C-alpha positions as a Python dict, from the first residue, in 0.01 Angstrom:
ca = {
    (1, 'M'): (0, 0, 0),
    (2, 'A'): (-271, 230, 135),
    (3, 'I'): (-386, 520, -67),
    (4, 'S'): (-597, 823, 43),
    (5, 'S'): (-876, 954, -161),
    (6, 'F'): (-818, 1258, -396),
    (7, 'M'): (-1058, 1479, -191),
    (8, 'V'): (-1273, 1608, -498),
    (9, 'P'): (-1381, 1961, -450),
    (10, 'L'): (-1714, 2005, -238),
    (11, 'G'): (-1994, 2122, -461),
    (12, 'S'): (-1893, 1920, -766),
    (13, 'S'): (-2179, 1759, -946),
    (14, 'A'): (-2231, 1377, -935),
    (15, 'P'): (-2109, 1224, -1277),
    (16, 'G'): (-2381, 1034, -1455),
    (17, 'F'): (-2350, 665, -1514),
    (18, 'T'): (-2516, 363, -1666),
    (19, 'L'): (-2345, 34, -1529),
    (20, 'P'): (-2449, -322, -1492),
    (21, 'S'): (-2541, -455, -1147),
    (22, 'L'): (-2442, -802, -1025),
    (23, 'D'): (-2757, -954, -1164),
    (24, 'G'): (-2686, -795, -1518),
    (25, 'A'): (-2968, -518, -1500),
    (26, 'L'): (-2838, -166, -1593),
    (27, 'V'): (-2865, 107, -1322),
    (28, 'S'): (-2821, 471, -1404),
    (29, 'M'): (-2783, 793, -1192),
    (30, 'D'): (-3158, 863, -1303),
    (31, 'D'): (-3261, 540, -1133),
    (32, 'L'): (-3141, 699, -796),
    (33, 'A'): (-3314, 1042, -847),
    (34, 'G'): (-3555, 1199, -611),
    (35, 'T'): (-3396, 1123, -282),
    (36, 'P'): (-3239, 1394, -37),
    (37, 'A'): (-2903, 1208, -45),
    (38, 'L'): (-2700, 980, -261),
    (39, 'L'): (-2388, 773, -156),
    (40, 'V'): (-2165, 646, -423),
    (41, 'A'): (-1928, 389, -271),
    (42, 'F'): (-1632, 260, -462),
    (43, 'L'): (-1569, -81, -313),
    (44, 'S'): (-1398, -410, -381),
    (45, 'N'): (-1403, -753, -236),
    (46, 'H'): (-1046, -837, -181),
    (47, 'C'): (-937, -512, 12),
    (48, 'P'): (-887, -554, 375),
    (49, 'Y'): (-990, -187, 429),
    (50, 'V'): (-1330, -265, 282),
    (51, 'R'): (-1364, -606, 457),
    (52, 'R'): (-1301, -409, 789),
    (53, 'I'): (-1611, -183, 728),
    (54, 'E'): (-1835, -369, 484),
    (55, 'R'): (-2092, -511, 760),
    (56, 'A'): (-2117, -180, 921),
    (57, 'L'): (-2167, -10, 590),
    (58, 'G'): (-2443, -258, 516),
    (59, 'V'): (-2616, -163, 854),
    (60, 'V'): (-2564, 228, 815),
    (61, 'T'): (-2693, 247, 455),
    (62, 'A'): (-3000, 29, 556),
    (63, 'E'): (-3063, 259, 850),
    (64, 'Y'): (-3035, 575, 652),
    (65, 'R'): (-3235, 438, 358),
    (66, 'Q'): (-3541, 495, 579),
    (67, 'R'): (-3444, 863, 606),
    (68, 'G'): (-3399, 908, 237),
    (69, 'L'): (-3051, 790, 144),
    (70, 'S'): (-2992, 626, -187),
    (71, 'T'): (-2688, 412, -216),
    (72, 'V'): (-2491, 252, -490),
    (73, 'A'): (-2161, 71, -477),
    (74, 'I'): (-1923, 42, -781),
    (75, 'C'): (-1616, -202, -823),
    (76, 'S'): (-1389, -76, -1083),
    (77, 'N'): (-1105, -298, -1022),
    (78, 'D'): (-932, -482, -1293),
    (79, 'V'): (-1071, -843, -1251),
    (80, 'E'): (-826, -998, -1482),
    (81, 'R'): (-552, -931, -1236),
    (82, 'Y'): (-775, -939, -929),
    (83, 'P'): (-1024, -1220, -988),
    (84, 'D'): (-1152, -1191, -631),
    (85, 'D'): (-1336, -882, -737),
    (86, 'D'): (-1527, -1068, -1020),
    (87, 'V'): (-1910, -1072, -1004),
    (88, 'P'): (-1930, -1409, -821),
    (89, 'H'): (-1709, -1286, -545),
    (90, 'L'): (-1904, -935, -530),
    (91, 'R'): (-2231, -1139, -490),
    (92, 'E'): (-2066, -1322, -190),
    (93, 'Q'): (-1958, -986, -38),
    (94, 'A'): (-2306, -824, -98),
    (95, 'E'): (-2468, -1126, 84),
    (96, 'R'): (-2227, -1150, 381),
    (97, 'S'): (-2232, -769, 432),
    (98, 'G'): (-2606, -725, 415),
    (99, 'F'): (-2586, -480, 119),
    (100, 'E'): (-2941, -364, 16),
    (101, 'F'): (-2830, -137, -261),
    (102, 'P'): (-2719, -189, -619),
    (103, 'Y'): (-2361, -309, -668),
    (104, 'L'): (-2230, -212, -1008),
    (105, 'V'): (-1943, -323, -1228),
    (106, 'D'): (-1723, -58, -1394),
    (107, 'A'): (-1516, -274, -1625),
    (108, 'S'): (-1419, 13, -1830),
    (109, 'Q'): (-1320, 204, -1533),
    (110, 'E'): (-1456, 522, -1688),
    (111, 'V'): (-1691, 595, -1402),
    (112, 'A'): (-1394, 567, -1142),
    (113, 'H'): (-1216, 819, -1366),
    (114, 'A'): (-1513, 1050, -1375),
    (115, 'Y'): (-1558, 1057, -1000),
    (116, 'K'): (-1171, 1060, -933),
    (117, 'A'): (-1193, 764, -718),
    (118, 'A'): (-849, 654, -601),
    (119, 'C'): (-914, 376, -343),
    (120, 'T'): (-1143, 136, -189),
    (121, 'P'): (-1334, 223, -6),
    (122, 'D'): (-1371, 571, -155),
    (123, 'L'): (-1707, 743, -38),
    (124, 'F'): (-1887, 1019, -211),
    (125, 'L'): (-2196, 1173, -46),
    (126, 'Y'): (-2424, 1397, -257),
    (127, 'D'): (-2715, 1615, -148),
    (128, 'A'): (-3052, 1649, -307),
    (129, 'E'): (-2929, 1838, -606),
    (130, 'R'): (-2642, 1584, -650),
    (131, 'R'): (-2363, 1824, -542),
    (132, 'L'): (-2081, 1665, -343),
    (133, 'A'): (-2139, 1736, 34),
    (134, 'Y'): (-1889, 1492, 185),
    (135, 'R'): (-1599, 1282, 70),
    (136, 'G'): (-1407, 1103, 324),
    (137, 'E'): (-1381, 809, 561),
    (138, 'F'): (-1645, 588, 681),
    (139, 'D'): (-1506, 583, 1036),
    (140, 'R'): (-1162, 523, 1208),
    (141, 'A'): (-1159, 145, 1191),
    (142, 'R'): (-868, 29, 984),
    (143, 'P'): (-718, -331, 941),
    (144, 'G'): (-504, -389, 1242),
    (145, 'N'): (-677, -146, 1486),
    (146, 'E'): (-943, -224, 1747),
    (147, 'V'): (-1161, 67, 1675),
    (148, 'P'): (-1526, -51, 1618),
    (149, 'S'): (-1662, 2, 1278),
    (150, 'D'): (-1967, 212, 1327),
    (151, 'G'): (-1972, 456, 1047),
    (152, 'S'): (-1934, 752, 1278),
    (153, 'S'): (-1780, 981, 1029),
    (154, 'L'): (-2030, 894, 745),
    (155, 'R'): (-2315, 911, 999),
    (156, 'A'): (-2237, 1273, 1105),
    (157, 'A'): (-2212, 1373, 739),
    (158, 'L'): (-2551, 1201, 654),
    (159, 'D'): (-2725, 1364, 961),
    (160, 'L'): (-2622, 1716, 837),
    (161, 'V'): (-2697, 1653, 467),
    (162, 'L'): (-3040, 1490, 533),
    (163, 'A'): (-3123, 1805, 753),
    (164, 'G'): (-3032, 2021, 458),
    (165, 'G'): (-2692, 2155, 620),
    (166, 'R'): (-2337, 2151, 509),
    (167, 'V'): (-2068, 1921, 632),
    (168, 'P'): (-1784, 2131, 771),
    (169, 'E'): (-1434, 2086, 647),
    (170, 'P'): (-1191, 1932, 715),
    (171, 'H'): (-1316, 1589, 604),
    (172, 'T'): (-1068, 1301, 675),
    (173, 'P'): (-983, 1120, 347),
    (174, 'S'): (-1084, 763, 298),
    (175, 'L'): (-784, 527, 316),
    (176, 'G'): (-773, 206, 146),
    (177, 'C'): (-640, -14, -137),
    (178, 'G'): (-556, 170, -453),
    (179, 'I'): (-814, 98, -736),
    (180, 'K'): (-672, -178, -940),
    (181, 'W'): (-635, 3, -1278),
    (182, 'R'): (-584, -194, -1611),
    (183, 'P'): (-254, -141, -1737),
    (184, 'G'): (-228, 193, -1921),
    (185, 'N'): (-559, 294, -1759),
    (186, 'E'): (-404, 477, -1450),
    (187, 'P'): (-522, 825, -1391),
    (188, 'G'): (-278, 1094, -1533),
}
């Protein structure tokens, strides 16, 4: 069942985190400081909504990295019930999609709770002060439609944020697979 993002209020501060990457190294918010924009993308390997955009996400983030974007992906899914989202499968995803950014594992699901992430993909774009500037869809591509995945919605937001501007509302929410919460860990 598809779930939309919660649409966290614009201007919210980016929650801090320290999480292991796929190679086991710890990555924190401080490691991503000093850039004019930060994209925090909640992803998973098994979700068809993520699979539909993952290659384009790799292209867009590599392109905008040259303009000052830092990107980090986080998988918060319960891997006991969804083993396709374990580290070996996430490594395969990162390779096939051309991800050039850290991909982190939120096994406790605390970071997903802090960000109020609801689905995969769930995208949070922060400005230089790490205030939420955009939360919404990557583009209009969805499983089952023929819309090309080009990141048009995120690109428009990135262009504005990197130019020091605001992203006007409304923002179209992300749509995807709900985060696979461990039993008893679902948001209240």
